[in-house]
Amino acid sequence: MSNLLDFPPKKTYDLDLETPIQDFISAHGGGHPDEFKYDIKQWHSLRNNAVATVVHVDQIDVLSLYHAQLTSILSKLPSDIPLEISYAPAFNPRKLPVTLNNLTFERAAILFNLASLYSQLGASTDRSNTDGIKNAVARYQYAAGTLSYLNTVLPSLSKGIDEEEQPLDLTSPFVLGLKNLMLAQAQECSWQLAKINHYKNSLIAKIATRVASLYALSLQEFRNANPSVKHILPSDWIPHIEAKYHHFTAVAAFRKSLDETENSRYGYEISRLSKAQEEAKKAYDIGRRGKITASVLEDIKSLLDTVQKDLARAQRDNDLIYHHDVPAAAALPIIQETNLTDSTIPPALRDPNTALKQMQPLFDGLVGWGAREAMNIYNDRKQTLVRERVVEAAQELQFQADEQLRSMNLPAALEALERPIGLPPSLLRKAEEVQLENGLSRVTASIEDVRRLAQNNQAILDGAMDILDSEASEDEAARNEIPLNRLPSHEANVELIEKERRYRRILADAGESDETIRQKWDDWEESIAQLTWNEADLEASVPSSTVGSSSNFQSLQTRNHARSLRARLEQLDALHHDRDQLVNQARNLEAADDIQPRVLKVASGFERLTEIRADMFEDILDEELAKYDRFINVMGDLQQREESLLGDIRVINEQFLESRRDDPSVKDREHALQSLDLAYFKYREICRNLDEGFKFYNDLAGILTQFREVCKVWSLQRRRELHDMQAHISFEKLSLNDDGRVQQDLPSSEARTRSDAPGTQLSGSRFAHLSSRAPPSLESQEWEFEDMNLPPGPGK
């Protein structure tokens, strides 16, 4: 029996791959599901071969190939796809398995099983010759390297699952405990080889010290793990490892005592032997109580016997011949460690391509989820950046400028002064815009369209309720004739009724918004109508200010202030024009900006089988988004210039107003021009509100139509259920009695008794499934309207 440990693989169960994988590809894109039928078939075949618990050197290639293909799959599919993967605990295969929707769980379990295979091959190796010992060393080092590699995968597994769901045998402390155990056993084999090759005692002592140190590290990992993992190990493992630690501490001390003898340090020899005896006794006691393997216990007992004999001899010789002082154990120089082994990651794990050989990676033609996710992230960031930092920033600046100018009665006050007779060009442009759009007719028609759409929505909802009312009437009529073993309509359709109430409230709120818009139109229709007049009539409606070059109220100072104001307003208009151009440029760039070619090019540059994650493209996304920085920087510069200009305009306007304080004719003209200017803005606001209402009702009509169809399906289902019940009861009325005669025209009370008799209740018959039917699901996620907002109410 081997005096070294190996650990078993994790047992798994058959996996349905086809449906979940095809559904995922169909839902998330990257290719057509039918293109990957062969890949799915190959996946299933590779998995079946890999999970076979065969302890043979050829199984290494089988597991390595499957792991390489899993690496390829994880570069194309996300870890958390809806694929239920189950593995039982390694040391207790009969225990309830852990089931996770996590491909990294599959990868981690396969790596664990590969390490298990290496450990089993190492334990079964014939170590009676040097070649066998070297093979055992290599296999234990590969086991440790595989576990070390597994430990780098575990963080990805932990991210995708809750802490309490993670299998304890796939936690870092447990895996590191196994890794150090494998290294300790590899070092122990190297120590055995050193003995066979007759290395110096001082070197063998150093090798043994390292063996003890590695066993101590393994013991520490298992004991200090949080949560505890000791309970999942076989009962003799912890005693075995602890006994090995003390055993090799004793071996190191014994070998060092031989070195002390060779160098005539007889007092040190005795002290080393005393230490060896103490540690060997501890090892033997722990092993005996822990019921460890007999071969290990025999090794410890053999060492203990040898140490005790040598200690008795050394003490006798020192007492009779050498008379050297014996130092305390604490005063002895520490035995340095010599490490002859290390974790060796198998080549097929370091470079999975070597495991594939001539085999094509699975899902090679599928655009990787990481690349797709990176594209989606970039598009979201790009759209958000342009919308918030450019478009909305420009709108906010325009709004602030308009508000400040309106509060200062500009440009109306300036135009009233500069053009005491006639109309300002800006007002003429606005009037022409309303006329070209046939403004009055447009608003009137839009109001009517919105009203018609609102009525249509109301009619659809009423139609849905008529369907439910009709079904309820049929249900009530049927209940008066026959007993029905199902919920009455007012209980069965409660979800539908709740939806109807919600839609009814939404329509009521929308109606209030519509009424506010109509009221605003009534308030401003007359003023907006003025903008549709011909130029002569419009000019006649605006008072003129009788101005002469020598008028008292238009002093030289007033004209200077007016010129300064006009210059600043023209600068502000130029600034707004530059800003509008900047917004258009940003929108055009956003529309044409396609990061896909660069992402795919970068993705193709990664090593084959690399797990491509979206965060691997962060630098690329940042570089691509950087081209929008110039728009943000220019927008910030335009904001500063606008704030400065508005500040100048405010100061000059105060001076301008002060210089013409007593000019009533100009004030009347200012008021008239300002009223027309405000009428134009109200016209635009009403048009925008009506457009939003039009879109709102069109969107809602689709949702209400869907709701009406659900009501139809539900009512039809209830009618069919009722028809089946009526047919069943009619059949019972015509059933044969005990003498074989047909019972017909039974009194209604007897018919009711028959139908209520045991065996005739629908819930207990072949019609029982009818009573359990429920209305179609009305979960909120199936109704896009749940997240749909009312259009903003018009400003008052």
PDB file of C-alpha atoms in Angstrom, residues 399-648:
ATOM      1  CA  PHE A 399     -32.618  77.674 -22.694  1.00  0.00           C
ATOM      2  CA  GLN A 400     -30.607  79.748 -20.224  1.00  0.00           C
ATOM      3  CA  ALA A 401     -29.738  82.327 -22.885  1.00  0.00           C
ATOM      4  CA  ASP A 402     -33.367  82.588 -24.061  1.00  0.00           C
ATOM      5  CA  GLU A 403     -34.610  82.975 -20.490  1.00  0.00           C
ATOM      6  CA  GLN A 404     -32.119  85.711 -19.692  1.00  0.00           C
ATOM      7  CA  LEU A 405     -32.796  87.598 -22.933  1.00  0.00           C
ATOM      8  CA  ARG A 406     -36.549  87.295 -22.409  1.00  0.00           C
ATOM      9  CA  SER A 407     -36.196  88.654 -18.878  1.00  0.00           C
ATOM     10  CA  MET A 408     -34.348  91.638 -20.359  1.00  0.00           C
ATOM     11  CA  ASN A 409     -36.991  92.074 -23.117  1.00  0.00           C
ATOM     12  CA  LEU A 410     -34.336  91.500 -25.764  1.00  0.00           C
ATOM     13  CA  PRO A 411     -34.129  91.711 -28.681  1.00  0.00           C
ATOM     14  CA  ALA A 412     -37.618  93.293 -28.754  1.00  0.00           C
ATOM     15  CA  ALA A 413     -36.524  96.428 -26.842  1.00  0.00           C
ATOM     16  CA  LEU A 414     -33.568  96.955 -29.154  1.00  0.00           C
ATOM     17  CA  GLU A 415     -35.571  96.332 -32.328  1.00  0.00           C
ATOM     18  CA  ALA A 416     -38.250  98.741 -31.172  1.00  0.00           C
ATOM     19  CA  LEU A 417     -35.596 101.427 -30.951  1.00  0.00           C
ATOM     20  CA  GLU A 418     -33.632 100.525 -34.072  1.00  0.00           C
ATOM     21  CA  ARG A 419     -36.745 100.131 -36.203  1.00  0.00           C
ATOM     22  CA  PRO A 420     -39.304 102.624 -34.908  1.00  0.00           C
ATOM     23  CA  ILE A 421     -41.385 101.841 -37.968  1.00  0.00           C
ATOM     24  CA  GLY A 422     -41.780  98.434 -39.632  1.00  0.00           C
ATOM     25  CA  LEU A 423     -40.994  94.951 -38.351  1.00  0.00           C
ATOM     26  CA  PRO A 424     -37.657  93.475 -37.233  1.00  0.00           C
ATOM     27  CA  PRO A 425     -36.199  90.850 -39.625  1.00  0.00           C
ATOM     28  CA  SER A 426     -36.112  88.242 -36.844  1.00  0.00           C
ATOM     29  CA  LEU A 427     -39.859  88.600 -36.265  1.00  0.00           C
ATOM     30  CA  LEU A 428     -40.563  88.441 -39.988  1.00  0.00           C
ATOM     31  CA  ARG A 429     -38.605  85.179 -40.198  1.00  0.00           C
ATOM     32  CA  LYS A 430     -40.627  83.688 -37.347  1.00  0.00           C
ATOM     33  CA  ALA A 431     -43.923  84.800 -38.893  1.00  0.00           C
ATOM     34  CA  GLU A 432     -42.853  83.341 -42.262  1.00  0.00           C
ATOM     35  CA  GLU A 433     -42.041  80.032 -40.530  1.00  0.00           C
ATOM     36  CA  VAL A 434     -45.536  79.830 -38.995  1.00  0.00           C
ATOM     37  CA  GLN A 435     -47.148  80.753 -42.315  1.00  0.00           C
ATOM     38  CA  LEU A 436     -45.163  78.149 -44.298  1.00  0.00           C
ATOM     39  CA  GLU A 437     -46.223  75.477 -41.822  1.00  0.00           C
ATOM     40  CA  ASN A 438     -49.847  76.644 -42.123  1.00  0.00           C
ATOM     41  CA  GLY A 439     -49.653  76.995 -38.349  1.00  0.00           C
ATOM     42  CA  LEU A 440     -53.298  77.485 -37.397  1.00  0.00           C
ATOM     43  CA  SER A 441     -54.519  74.559 -39.485  1.00  0.00           C
ATOM     44  CA  ARG A 442     -51.641  72.378 -38.319  1.00  0.00           C
ATOM     45  CA  VAL A 443     -52.388  72.918 -34.644  1.00  0.00           C
ATOM     46  CA  THR A 444     -56.139  72.524 -35.123  1.00  0.00           C
ATOM     47  CA  ALA A 445     -55.677  69.302 -37.082  1.00  0.00           C
ATOM     48  CA  SER A 446     -53.157  67.954 -34.549  1.00  0.00           C
ATOM     49  CA  ILE A 447     -55.513  68.657 -31.660  1.00  0.00           C
ATOM     50  CA  GLU A 448     -58.245  66.782 -33.505  1.00  0.00           C
ATOM     51  CA  ASP A 449     -55.885  63.885 -34.318  1.00  0.00           C
ATOM     52  CA  VAL A 450     -54.840  63.567 -30.691  1.00  0.00           C
ATOM     53  CA  ARG A 451     -58.479  63.690 -29.577  1.00  0.00           C
ATOM     54  CA  ARG A 452     -59.380  60.992 -32.113  1.00  0.00           C
ATOM     55  CA  LEU A 453     -56.467  58.788 -31.015  1.00  0.00           C
ATOM     56  CA  ALA A 454     -57.474  59.195 -27.378  1.00  0.00           C
ATOM     57  CA  GLN A 455     -61.022  58.114 -28.223  1.00  0.00           C
ATOM     58  CA  ASN A 456     -59.684  55.162 -30.201  1.00  0.00           C
ATOM     59  CA  ASN A 457     -57.575  54.073 -27.204  1.00  0.00           C
ATOM     60  CA  GLN A 458     -60.628  54.408 -24.997  1.00  0.00           C
ATOM     61  CA  ALA A 459     -62.658  52.303 -27.436  1.00  0.00           C
ATOM     62  CA  ILE A 460     -60.029  49.548 -27.496  1.00  0.00           C
ATOM     63  CA  LEU A 461     -60.009  49.395 -23.705  1.00  0.00           C
ATOM     64  CA  ASP A 462     -63.816  49.422 -23.600  1.00  0.00           C
ATOM     65  CA  GLY A 463     -63.811  46.590 -26.139  1.00  0.00           C
ATOM     66  CA  ALA A 464     -61.533  44.550 -23.909  1.00  0.00           C
ATOM     67  CA  MET A 465     -63.904  45.110 -21.006  1.00  0.00           C
ATOM     68  CA  ASP A 466     -66.912  44.147 -23.172  1.00  0.00           C
ATOM     69  CA  ILE A 467     -65.180  40.816 -23.841  1.00  0.00           C
ATOM     70  CA  LEU A 468     -64.673  40.215 -20.108  1.00  0.00           C
ATOM     71  CA  ASP A 469     -68.239  41.333 -19.312  1.00  0.00           C
ATOM     72  CA  SER A 470     -69.627  38.941 -21.916  1.00  0.00           C
ATOM     73  CA  GLU A 471     -67.620  36.064 -20.466  1.00  0.00           C
ATOM     74  CA  ALA A 472     -68.772  36.961 -16.949  1.00  0.00           C
ATOM     75  CA  SER A 473     -72.412  36.944 -18.077  1.00  0.00           C
ATOM     76  CA  GLU A 474     -72.012  33.512 -19.660  1.00  0.00           C
ATOM     77  CA  ASP A 475     -70.321  32.212 -16.532  1.00  0.00           C
ATOM     78  CA  GLU A 476     -73.117  33.520 -14.296  1.00  0.00           C
ATOM     79  CA  ALA A 477     -75.823  32.087 -16.559  1.00  0.00           C
ATOM     80  CA  ALA A 478     -74.103  28.699 -16.577  1.00  0.00           C
ATOM     81  CA  ARG A 479     -73.818  28.688 -12.782  1.00  0.00           C
ATOM     82  CA  ASN A 480     -77.596  29.068 -12.543  1.00  0.00           C
ATOM     83  CA  GLU A 481     -78.029  25.880 -14.594  1.00  0.00           C
ATOM     84  CA  ILE A 482     -75.191  23.559 -13.540  1.00  0.00           C
ATOM     85  CA  PRO A 483     -72.592  23.386 -10.752  1.00  0.00           C
ATOM     86  CA  LEU A 484     -69.194  24.684 -11.870  1.00  0.00           C
ATOM     87  CA  ASN A 485     -66.018  23.597 -10.137  1.00  0.00           C
ATOM     88  CA  ARG A 486     -63.936  26.655 -11.036  1.00  0.00           C
ATOM     89  CA  LEU A 487     -63.405  30.230  -9.911  1.00  0.00           C
ATOM     90  CA  PRO A 488     -66.138  32.711 -10.796  1.00  0.00           C
ATOM     91  CA  SER A 489     -65.167  35.294 -13.397  1.00  0.00           C
ATOM     92  CA  HIS A 490     -64.692  38.188 -10.962  1.00  0.00           C
ATOM     93  CA  GLU A 491     -62.032  36.121  -9.146  1.00  0.00           C
ATOM     94  CA  ALA A 492     -60.436  34.488 -12.174  1.00  0.00           C
ATOM     95  CA  ASN A 493     -59.965  37.738 -14.108  1.00  0.00           C
ATOM     96  CA  VAL A 494     -58.657  39.833 -11.228  1.00  0.00           C
ATOM     97  CA  GLU A 495     -55.270  40.373 -12.913  1.00  0.00           C
ATOM     98  CA  LEU A 496     -56.910  41.544 -16.128  1.00  0.00           C
ATOM     99  CA  ILE A 497     -59.194  43.908 -14.253  1.00  0.00           C
ATOM    100  CA  GLU A 498     -56.232  45.367 -12.380  1.00  0.00           C
ATOM    101  CA  LYS A 499     -54.492  45.992 -15.695  1.00  0.00           C
ATOM    102  CA  GLU A 500     -57.612  47.660 -17.064  1.00  0.00           C
ATOM    103  CA  ARG A 501     -57.778  49.995 -14.082  1.00  0.00           C
ATOM    104  CA  ARG A 502     -54.171  50.943 -14.547  1.00  0.00           C
ATOM    105  CA  TYR A 503     -54.693  51.718 -18.231  1.00  0.00           C
ATOM    106  CA  ARG A 504     -57.837  53.652 -17.377  1.00  0.00           C
ATOM    107  CA  ARG A 505     -55.863  55.820 -14.942  1.00  0.00           C
ATOM    108  CA  ILE A 506     -53.184  56.404 -17.546  1.00  0.00           C
ATOM    109  CA  LEU A 507     -55.763  57.497 -20.099  1.00  0.00           C
ATOM    110  CA  ALA A 508     -57.337  59.829 -17.549  1.00  0.00           C
ATOM    111  CA  ASP A 509     -53.959  61.449 -16.796  1.00  0.00           C
ATOM    112  CA  ALA A 510     -53.256  61.778 -20.505  1.00  0.00           C
ATOM    113  CA  GLY A 511     -56.673  63.367 -20.986  1.00  0.00           C
ATOM    114  CA  GLU A 512     -55.847  66.020 -18.373  1.00  0.00           C
ATOM    115  CA  SER A 513     -52.599  66.740 -20.201  1.00  0.00           C
ATOM    116  CA  ASP A 514     -54.501  67.056 -23.495  1.00  0.00           C
ATOM    117  CA  GLU A 515     -56.946  69.475 -21.903  1.00  0.00           C
ATOM    118  CA  THR A 516     -54.066  71.628 -20.651  1.00  0.00           C
ATOM    119  CA  ILE A 517     -52.679  71.813 -24.192  1.00  0.00           C
ATOM    120  CA  ARG A 518     -56.093  72.763 -25.607  1.00  0.00           C
ATOM    121  CA  GLN A 519     -56.463  75.444 -22.951  1.00  0.00           C
ATOM    122  CA  LYS A 520     -53.057  76.828 -23.822  1.00  0.00           C
ATOM    123  CA  TRP A 521     -54.072  76.927 -27.489  1.00  0.00           C
ATOM    124  CA  ASP A 522     -57.262  78.788 -26.595  1.00  0.00           C
ATOM    125  CA  ASP A 523     -55.200  81.332 -24.634  1.00  0.00           C
ATOM    126  CA  TRP A 524     -52.636  81.909 -27.375  1.00  0.00           C
ATOM    127  CA  GLU A 525     -54.546  81.196 -30.591  1.00  0.00           C
ATOM    128  CA  GLU A 526     -55.296  84.863 -31.235  1.00  0.00           C
ATOM    129  CA  SER A 527     -51.676  85.943 -30.716  1.00  0.00           C
ATOM    130  CA  ILE A 528     -50.340  83.071 -32.839  1.00  0.00           C
ATOM    131  CA  ALA A 529     -52.907  83.924 -35.529  1.00  0.00           C
ATOM    132  CA  GLN A 530     -51.293  87.374 -35.837  1.00  0.00           C
ATOM    133  CA  LEU A 531     -48.106  85.692 -37.064  1.00  0.00           C
ATOM    134  CA  THR A 532     -50.082  84.341 -40.059  1.00  0.00           C
ATOM    135  CA  TRP A 533     -51.156  87.835 -41.180  1.00  0.00           C
ATOM    136  CA  ASN A 534     -49.561  89.451 -44.201  1.00  0.00           C
ATOM    137  CA  GLU A 535     -46.687  91.790 -43.515  1.00  0.00           C
ATOM    138  CA  ALA A 536     -48.719  94.982 -43.891  1.00  0.00           C
ATOM    139  CA  ASP A 537     -51.395  93.905 -41.419  1.00  0.00           C
ATOM    140  CA  LEU A 538     -48.797  92.596 -39.004  1.00  0.00           C
ATOM    141  CA  GLU A 539     -46.840  95.841 -39.183  1.00  0.00           C
ATOM    142  CA  ALA A 540     -50.009  97.841 -38.629  1.00  0.00           C
ATOM    143  CA  SER A 541     -50.679  95.859 -35.425  1.00  0.00           C
ATOM    144  CA  VAL A 542     -47.362  96.932 -33.940  1.00  0.00           C
ATOM    145  CA  PRO A 543     -47.224 100.539 -32.616  1.00  0.00           C
ATOM    146  CA  SER A 544     -44.501 102.696 -34.098  1.00  0.00           C
ATOM    147  CA  SER A 545     -42.429 105.082 -32.084  1.00  0.00           C
ATOM    148  CA  THR A 546     -42.209 108.549 -33.615  1.00  0.00           C
ATOM    149  CA  VAL A 547     -38.517 109.024 -33.740  1.00  0.00           C
ATOM    150  CA  GLY A 548     -36.388 111.707 -35.181  1.00  0.00           C
ATOM    151  CA  SER A 549     -32.655 112.001 -35.189  1.00  0.00           C
ATOM    152  CA  SER A 550     -32.906 114.899 -32.761  1.00  0.00           C
ATOM    153  CA  SER A 551     -35.536 113.389 -30.457  1.00  0.00           C
ATOM    154  CA  ASN A 552     -34.903 114.022 -26.822  1.00  0.00           C
ATOM    155  CA  PHE A 553     -35.476 110.376 -25.849  1.00  0.00           C
ATOM    156  CA  GLN A 554     -33.004 109.029 -28.375  1.00  0.00           C
ATOM    157  CA  SER A 555     -29.889 110.703 -27.233  1.00  0.00           C
ATOM    158  CA  LEU A 556     -26.453 109.968 -28.490  1.00  0.00           C
ATOM    159  CA  GLN A 557     -25.828 107.931 -25.343  1.00  0.00           C
ATOM    160  CA  THR A 558     -28.882 105.712 -26.041  1.00  0.00           C
ATOM    161  CA  ARG A 559     -27.727 105.059 -29.599  1.00  0.00           C
ATOM    162  CA  ASN A 560     -24.257 104.106 -28.343  1.00  0.00           C
ATOM    163  CA  HIS A 561     -25.713 101.652 -25.852  1.00  0.00           C
ATOM    164  CA  ALA A 562     -27.992 100.250 -28.571  1.00  0.00           C
ATOM    165  CA  ARG A 563     -25.060  99.704 -30.901  1.00  0.00           C
ATOM    166  CA  SER A 564     -23.129  97.938 -28.145  1.00  0.00           C
ATOM    167  CA  LEU A 565     -26.119  95.730 -27.344  1.00  0.00           C
ATOM    168  CA  ARG A 566     -26.630  94.850 -31.007  1.00  0.00           C
ATOM    169  CA  ALA A 567     -22.970  93.910 -31.360  1.00  0.00           C
ATOM    170  CA  ARG A 568     -23.164  91.610 -28.323  1.00  0.00           C
ATOM    171  CA  LEU A 569     -26.415  90.016 -29.535  1.00  0.00           C
ATOM    172  CA  GLU A 570     -24.855  89.345 -32.936  1.00  0.00           C
ATOM    173  CA  GLN A 571     -21.891  87.762 -31.197  1.00  0.00           C
ATOM    174  CA  LEU A 572     -24.335  85.630 -29.176  1.00  0.00           C
ATOM    175  CA  ASP A 573     -26.141  84.556 -32.372  1.00  0.00           C
ATOM    176  CA  ALA A 574     -22.811  83.591 -33.928  1.00  0.00           C
ATOM    177  CA  LEU A 575     -22.000  81.634 -30.788  1.00  0.00           C
ATOM    178  CA  HIS A 576     -25.315  79.778 -31.005  1.00  0.00           C
ATOM    179  CA  HIS A 577     -24.691  79.046 -34.664  1.00  0.00           C
ATOM    180  CA  ASP A 578     -21.267  77.578 -33.817  1.00  0.00           C
ATOM    181  CA  ARG A 579     -22.852  75.510 -31.060  1.00  0.00           C
ATOM    182  CA  ASP A 580     -25.549  74.153 -33.388  1.00  0.00           C
ATOM    183  CA  GLN A 581     -22.888  73.177 -35.882  1.00  0.00           C
ATOM    184  CA  LEU A 582     -20.928  71.469 -33.120  1.00  0.00           C
ATOM    185  CA  VAL A 583     -24.023  69.461 -32.097  1.00  0.00           C
ATOM    186  CA  ASN A 584     -24.632  68.403 -35.708  1.00  0.00           C
ATOM    187  CA  GLN A 585     -21.011  67.345 -36.105  1.00  0.00           C
ATOM    188  CA  ALA A 586     -21.173  65.280 -32.910  1.00  0.00           C
ATOM    189  CA  ARG A 587     -24.422  63.608 -33.995  1.00  0.00           C
ATOM    190  CA  ASN A 588     -23.038  62.848 -37.460  1.00  0.00           C
ATOM    191  CA  LEU A 589     -19.920  61.322 -35.931  1.00  0.00           C
ATOM    192  CA  GLU A 590     -22.020  59.267 -33.513  1.00  0.00           C
ATOM    193  CA  ALA A 591     -24.197  57.951 -36.356  1.00  0.00           C
ATOM    194  CA  ALA A 592     -21.199  56.983 -38.491  1.00  0.00           C
ATOM    195  CA  ASP A 593     -19.044  55.722 -35.631  1.00  0.00           C
ATOM    196  CA  ASP A 594     -18.737  51.922 -35.817  1.00  0.00           C
ATOM    197  CA  ILE A 595     -16.300  50.292 -33.425  1.00  0.00           C
ATOM    198  CA  GLN A 596     -17.015  46.741 -34.612  1.00  0.00           C
ATOM    199  CA  PRO A 597     -14.108  46.443 -37.116  1.00  0.00           C
ATOM    200  CA  ARG A 598     -11.551  47.556 -34.547  1.00  0.00           C
ATOM    201  CA  VAL A 599     -12.969  45.339 -31.773  1.00  0.00           C
ATOM    202  CA  LEU A 600     -12.987  42.295 -34.051  1.00  0.00           C
ATOM    203  CA  LYS A 601      -9.465  43.087 -35.229  1.00  0.00           C
ATOM    204  CA  VAL A 602      -8.220  43.377 -31.651  1.00  0.00           C
ATOM    205  CA  ALA A 603     -10.116  40.217 -30.664  1.00  0.00           C
ATOM    206  CA  SER A 604      -8.479  38.305 -33.516  1.00  0.00           C
ATOM    207  CA  GLY A 605      -5.100  39.428 -32.185  1.00  0.00           C
ATOM    208  CA  PHE A 606      -5.574  37.665 -28.874  1.00  0.00           C
ATOM    209  CA  GLU A 607      -4.097  34.243 -28.554  1.00  0.00           C
ATOM    210  CA  ARG A 608      -6.403  31.519 -29.733  1.00  0.00           C
ATOM    211  CA  LEU A 609      -8.583  30.116 -26.934  1.00  0.00           C
ATOM    212  CA  THR A 610      -8.074  33.209 -24.792  1.00  0.00           C
ATOM    213  CA  GLU A 611     -11.212  33.973 -22.789  1.00  0.00           C
ATOM    214  CA  ILE A 612     -12.198  37.324 -24.247  1.00  0.00           C
ATOM    215  CA  ARG A 613     -13.963  39.581 -21.741  1.00  0.00           C
ATOM    216  CA  ALA A 614     -15.426  43.000 -22.306  1.00  0.00           C
ATOM    217  CA  ASP A 615     -12.983  44.598 -19.855  1.00  0.00           C
ATOM    218  CA  MET A 616     -10.097  43.546 -22.107  1.00  0.00           C
ATOM    219  CA  PHE A 617     -11.229  46.236 -24.562  1.00  0.00           C
ATOM    220  CA  GLU A 618     -11.349  49.100 -22.051  1.00  0.00           C
ATOM    221  CA  ASP A 619      -8.262  50.783 -23.519  1.00  0.00           C
ATOM    222  CA  ILE A 620      -9.752  50.544 -27.007  1.00  0.00           C
ATOM    223  CA  LEU A 621     -13.079  51.978 -25.832  1.00  0.00           C
ATOM    224  CA  ASP A 622     -11.325  54.850 -24.068  1.00  0.00           C
ATOM    225  CA  GLU A 623      -9.242  55.607 -27.157  1.00  0.00           C
ATOM    226  CA  GLU A 624     -12.314  55.607 -29.396  1.00  0.00           C
ATOM    227  CA  LEU A 625     -14.365  57.735 -27.013  1.00  0.00           C
ATOM    228  CA  ALA A 626     -11.488  60.218 -26.826  1.00  0.00           C
ATOM    229  CA  LYS A 627     -12.438  61.538 -30.261  1.00  0.00           C
ATOM    230  CA  TYR A 628     -15.531  63.071 -28.640  1.00  0.00           C
ATOM    231  CA  ASP A 629     -13.410  65.023 -26.164  1.00  0.00           C
ATOM    232  CA  ARG A 630     -12.990  67.868 -28.622  1.00  0.00           C
ATOM    233  CA  PHE A 631     -16.767  68.384 -28.726  1.00  0.00           C
ATOM    234  CA  ILE A 632     -16.927  68.476 -24.935  1.00  0.00           C
ATOM    235  CA  ASN A 633     -13.968  70.850 -24.718  1.00  0.00           C
ATOM    236  CA  VAL A 634     -15.395  73.184 -27.362  1.00  0.00           C
ATOM    237  CA  MET A 635     -18.792  73.065 -25.640  1.00  0.00           C
ATOM    238  CA  GLY A 636     -17.141  74.107 -22.386  1.00  0.00           C
ATOM    239  CA  ASP A 637     -15.380  76.966 -24.178  1.00  0.00           C
ATOM    240  CA  LEU A 638     -18.658  78.074 -25.783  1.00  0.00           C
ATOM    241  CA  GLN A 639     -20.339  78.002 -22.368  1.00  0.00           C
ATOM    242  CA  GLN A 640     -17.697  80.298 -20.884  1.00  0.00           C
ATOM    243  CA  ARG A 641     -17.961  82.689 -23.833  1.00  0.00           C
ATOM    244  CA  GLU A 642     -21.764  82.697 -23.600  1.00  0.00           C
ATOM    245  CA  GLU A 643     -21.731  83.429 -19.859  1.00  0.00           C
ATOM    246  CA  SER A 644     -19.292  86.285 -20.464  1.00  0.00           C
ATOM    247  CA  LEU A 645     -21.412  87.706 -23.294  1.00  0.00           C
ATOM    248  CA  LEU A 646     -24.628  87.497 -21.289  1.00  0.00           C
ATOM    249  CA  GLY A 647     -22.908  89.276 -18.426  1.00  0.00           C
ATOM    250  CA  ASP A 648     -21.865  92.104 -20.775  1.00  0.00           C
TER     251      ASP A 648
END
